[in-house]
């Protein structure tokens, strides 16, 4: 089952190692002013992962420019955190996708699996139906998914990347694809800068 992998601590440790790679790329690139970046991670209290979520999931990797007068904050893309959403990104995708398709899961079932309440599920539905399709990110990328059967988001993404229930690499592919929307400005609406 798709949700079982997402409920294991090793899955989240794996995604943390992907986030560390993404962070390292940002650190090497440095600040736009030319300054060096220092680690300055954010504490997070994510929900929806698993009971024994690794401690590493209690932070979003981030940096701060070392130059006086700049001190700019640089937060790299993440495969764990979908922007400011409290729930872990994989859960936001998975729960919303499970609500769609030929045999949708009931909210009650999802509440039991992930501890996500009805209002949150509704909010995610609005996010995927209304906000996400308006983004410049989706307008640039949607072409490659149009030939696929479903037009429902996020199910079309889920089906494009996830074929087996137990593949961390497939999840990595999906979450790496979405990573650009996890940084500041990543959900900018197309045509508005
Ligand atoms: Zn700087």
Tab-separated table of C-alpha atoms and ligand atoms in Angstrom:
chain	number	residue	atom	x	y	z
A	1	UNK	CA	0.000	0.000	0.000
A	2	UNK	CA	1.148	3.493	-0.875
A	3	UNK	CA	0.752	4.906	2.576
A	4	UNK	CA	2.813	2.278	4.367
A	5	UNK	CA	6.140	3.563	3.086
A	6	UNK	CA	5.234	7.105	4.139
A	7	UNK	CA	4.618	5.764	7.644
A	8	UNK	CA	8.164	4.475	8.115
A	9	UNK	CA	11.003	6.364	9.794
A	10	UNK	CA	13.533	5.182	7.193
A	11	UNK	CA	11.530	6.899	4.435
A	12	UNK	CA	11.880	10.226	6.243
A	13	UNK	CA	15.588	9.682	6.910
A	14	UNK	CA	15.996	9.027	3.202
A	15	UNK	CA	14.178	12.254	2.281
A	16	UNK	CA	16.314	14.136	4.800
A	17	UNK	CA	19.438	12.949	2.958
A	18	UNK	CA	17.926	14.268	-0.303
A	19	UNK	CA	17.261	17.606	1.410
A	20	UNK	CA	20.874	17.680	2.593
A	21	UNK	CA	22.037	17.302	-1.011
A	22	UNK	CA	19.734	20.121	-2.127
A	23	UNK	CA	21.011	22.279	0.728
A	24	UNK	CA	24.609	21.573	-0.192
A	25	UNK	CA	23.958	22.800	-3.734
A	26	UNK	CA	22.545	26.044	-2.341
A	27	UNK	CA	25.434	26.440	0.086
A	28	UNK	CA	27.981	26.004	-2.700
A	29	UNK	CA	26.183	28.532	-4.887
A	30	UNK	CA	26.511	31.070	-2.053
A	31	UNK	CA	24.557	34.271	-1.529
A	32	UNK	CA	23.601	36.479	-4.485
A	33	UNK	CA	25.849	39.179	-2.949
A	34	UNK	CA	28.839	36.835	-3.218
A	35	UNK	CA	28.953	36.158	0.517
A	36	UNK	CA	29.296	32.749	2.104
A	37	UNK	CA	26.328	30.998	3.609
A	38	UNK	CA	26.129	29.708	7.147
A	39	UNK	CA	23.700	27.094	8.344
A	40	UNK	CA	20.703	28.602	10.107
A	41	UNK	CA	18.029	25.937	10.124
A	42	UNK	CA	14.443	26.488	11.156
A	43	UNK	CA	12.774	24.383	13.811
A	44	UNK	CA	9.630	22.684	12.478
A	45	UNK	CA	7.020	20.489	14.071
A	46	UNK	CA	5.802	18.512	11.113
A	47	UNK	CA	2.711	16.339	11.209
A	48	UNK	CA	1.514	13.304	9.345
A	49	UNK	CA	4.735	11.311	9.017
A	50	UNK	CA	5.006	8.472	11.486
A	51	UNK	CA	5.065	7.925	15.227
A	52	UNK	CA	8.859	7.591	15.371
A	53	UNK	CA	9.670	10.415	12.964
A	54	UNK	CA	13.458	10.963	12.988
A	55	UNK	CA	14.703	14.016	14.869
A	56	UNK	CA	16.162	15.317	11.603
A	57	UNK	CA	12.602	16.046	10.458
A	58	UNK	CA	12.293	18.654	13.198
A	59	UNK	CA	14.060	21.232	11.077
A	60	UNK	CA	13.972	22.856	7.666
A	61	UNK	CA	17.500	23.310	6.338
A	62	UNK	CA	18.291	26.950	5.710
A	63	UNK	CA	21.209	29.389	5.502
A	64	UNK	CA	22.100	32.932	6.325
A	65	UNK	CA	24.617	35.123	4.479
A	66	UNK	CA	27.681	35.876	6.622
A	67	UNK	CA	28.223	39.387	5.258
A	68	UNK	CA	27.318	42.325	7.458
A	69	UNK	CA	24.772	44.467	5.718
A	70	UNK	CA	23.417	41.482	3.801
A	71	UNK	CA	22.605	38.603	6.156
A	72	UNK	CA	20.133	37.358	3.602
A	73	UNK	CA	18.224	34.192	4.414
A	74	UNK	CA	18.488	31.468	1.789
A	75	UNK	CA	16.190	28.479	2.173
A	76	UNK	CA	16.831	25.717	-0.340
A	77	UNK	CA	14.101	23.634	-1.943
A	78	UNK	CA	12.915	20.653	0.098
A	79	UNK	CA	11.475	17.218	-0.588
A	80	UNK	CA	10.069	17.096	2.950
A	81	UNK	CA	8.337	20.411	3.562
A	82	UNK	CA	5.813	21.880	1.136
A	83	UNK	CA	6.354	25.538	1.921
A	84	UNK	CA	4.711	26.560	5.177
A	85	UNK	CA	2.276	23.701	5.332
A	86	UNK	CA	2.389	21.989	8.694
A	87	UNK	CA	2.027	18.513	7.233
A	88	UNK	CA	4.917	16.863	5.436
A	89	UNK	CA	4.815	17.329	1.661
A	90	UNK	CA	4.456	13.646	0.760
A	91	UNK	CA	1.388	13.488	3.003
A	92	UNK	CA	-0.169	16.567	1.363
A	93	UNK	CA	0.220	14.892	-2.038
A	94	UNK	CA	-0.753	11.393	-0.969
A	95	UNK	CA	-3.880	12.223	1.031
A	96	UNK	CA	-5.212	14.516	-1.699
A	97	UNK	CA	-4.494	11.887	-4.385
A	98	UNK	CA	-6.199	9.180	-2.340
A	99	UNK	CA	-9.367	11.290	-2.322
A	100	UNK	CA	-9.444	11.168	-6.125
A	101	UNK	CA	-9.681	8.391	-8.679
A	102	UNK	CA	-12.027	5.475	-9.204
A	103	UNK	CA	-12.359	4.439	-5.564
A	104	UNK	CA	-11.729	7.505	-3.418
A	105	UNK	CA	-10.808	7.045	0.222
A	106	UNK	CA	-13.144	8.528	2.765
A	107	UNK	CA	-11.965	11.385	4.927
A	108	UNK	CA	-12.586	9.241	7.986
A	109	UNK	CA	-10.167	6.616	6.719
A	110	UNK	CA	-7.512	9.231	5.990
A	111	UNK	CA	-7.997	10.772	9.411
A	112	UNK	CA	-7.222	7.419	10.934
A	113	UNK	CA	-4.185	6.831	8.750
A	114	UNK	CA	-2.560	10.256	8.960
A	115	UNK	CA	-4.354	12.164	11.693
A	116	UNK	CA	-5.476	14.805	9.188
A	117	UNK	CA	-8.799	16.458	9.987
A	118	UNK	CA	-11.605	17.191	7.531
A	119	UNK	CA	-10.882	20.942	7.274
A	120	UNK	CA	-7.259	20.287	6.404
A	121	UNK	CA	-8.242	17.803	3.696
A	122	UNK	CA	-10.607	20.462	2.261
A	123	UNK	CA	-7.873	23.070	2.313
A	124	UNK	CA	-5.524	20.766	0.409
A	125	UNK	CA	-8.236	20.066	-2.139
A	126	UNK	CA	-8.572	23.825	-2.720
A	127	UNK	CA	-4.809	24.171	-2.921
A	128	UNK	CA	-4.531	21.519	-5.658
A	129	UNK	CA	-7.660	22.613	-7.534
A	130	UNK	CA	-7.396	26.350	-7.336
A	131	UNK	CA	-4.014	27.627	-6.251
A	132	UNK	CA	-1.530	25.170	-7.736
A	133	UNK	CA	-2.923	25.198	-11.338
A	134	UNK	CA	-2.513	29.008	-11.412
A	135	UNK	CA	1.185	28.910	-10.615
A	136	UNK	CA	3.865	29.694	-13.153
A	137	UNK	CA	5.491	26.403	-12.121
A	138	UNK	CA	2.496	24.360	-13.256
A	139	UNK	CA	1.930	26.370	-16.421
A	140	UNK	CA	5.474	25.625	-17.506
A	141	UNK	CA	5.344	21.950	-16.560
A	142	UNK	CA	1.795	20.817	-17.187
A	143	UNK	CA	2.396	19.908	-20.856
A	144	UNK	CA	4.230	16.729	-19.967
A	145	UNK	CA	1.270	15.495	-17.907
A	146	UNK	CA	-1.556	16.424	-20.273
A	147	UNK	CA	-1.301	13.218	-22.264
A	148	UNK	CA	-1.980	11.242	-19.086
A	149	UNK	CA	-5.534	10.180	-18.396
A	150	UNK	CA	-6.502	12.082	-15.303
A	151	UNK	CA	-6.756	15.854	-15.147
A	152	UNK	CA	-7.196	15.816	-11.384
A	153	UNK	CA	-4.436	17.302	-9.304
A	154	UNK	CA	-2.479	15.964	-7.545
A	155	UNK	CA	-3.548	12.514	-8.772
A	156	UNK	CA	-2.102	13.079	-12.235
A	157	UNK	CA	1.292	13.794	-10.633
A	158	UNK	CA	1.008	10.850	-8.322
A	159	UNK	CA	0.233	8.460	-11.175
A	160	UNK	CA	3.026	9.851	-13.313
A	161	UNK	CA	5.679	9.155	-10.691
A	162	UNK	CA	4.448	6.467	-8.314
A	163	UNK	CA	3.978	3.000	-9.743
A	164	UNK	CA	4.956	0.764	-6.862
A	165	UNK	CA	3.909	1.257	-3.293
A	166	UNK	CA	7.341	0.693	-1.826
A	167	UNK	CA	9.755	2.698	-3.960
A	168	UNK	CA	11.581	5.526	-2.203
A	169	UNK	CA	13.205	6.492	-5.505
A	170	UNK	CA	9.801	7.065	-7.105
A	171	UNK	CA	8.815	9.318	-4.231
A	172	UNK	CA	12.104	11.115	-4.582
A	173	UNK	CA	11.256	11.727	-8.259
A	174	UNK	CA	7.866	13.177	-7.412
A	175	UNK	CA	9.067	15.324	-4.525
A	176	UNK	CA	12.135	16.545	-6.438
A	177	UNK	CA	9.796	17.596	-9.223
A	178	UNK	CA	7.711	19.613	-6.751
A	179	UNK	CA	10.718	21.002	-4.848
A	180	UNK	CA	10.799	24.327	-6.785
A	181	UNK	CA	7.432	25.276	-5.275
A	182	UNK	CA	8.777	24.860	-1.741
A	183	UNK	CA	10.949	27.970	-1.782
A	184	UNK	CA	9.903	31.581	-1.317
A	185	UNK	CA	8.039	32.729	-4.402
A	186	UNK	CA	7.761	29.151	-5.688
A	187	UNK	CA	3.976	29.364	-5.755
A	188	UNK	CA	3.919	32.671	-7.628
A	189	UNK	CA	0.901	33.014	-9.900
A	190	UNK	CA	1.674	33.004	-13.619
A	191	UNK	CA	1.763	36.472	-15.104
A	192	UNK	CA	2.229	38.238	-11.762
A	193	UNK	CA	5.755	38.952	-10.671
B	1	LIG	ZN1	24.672	38.057	1.045
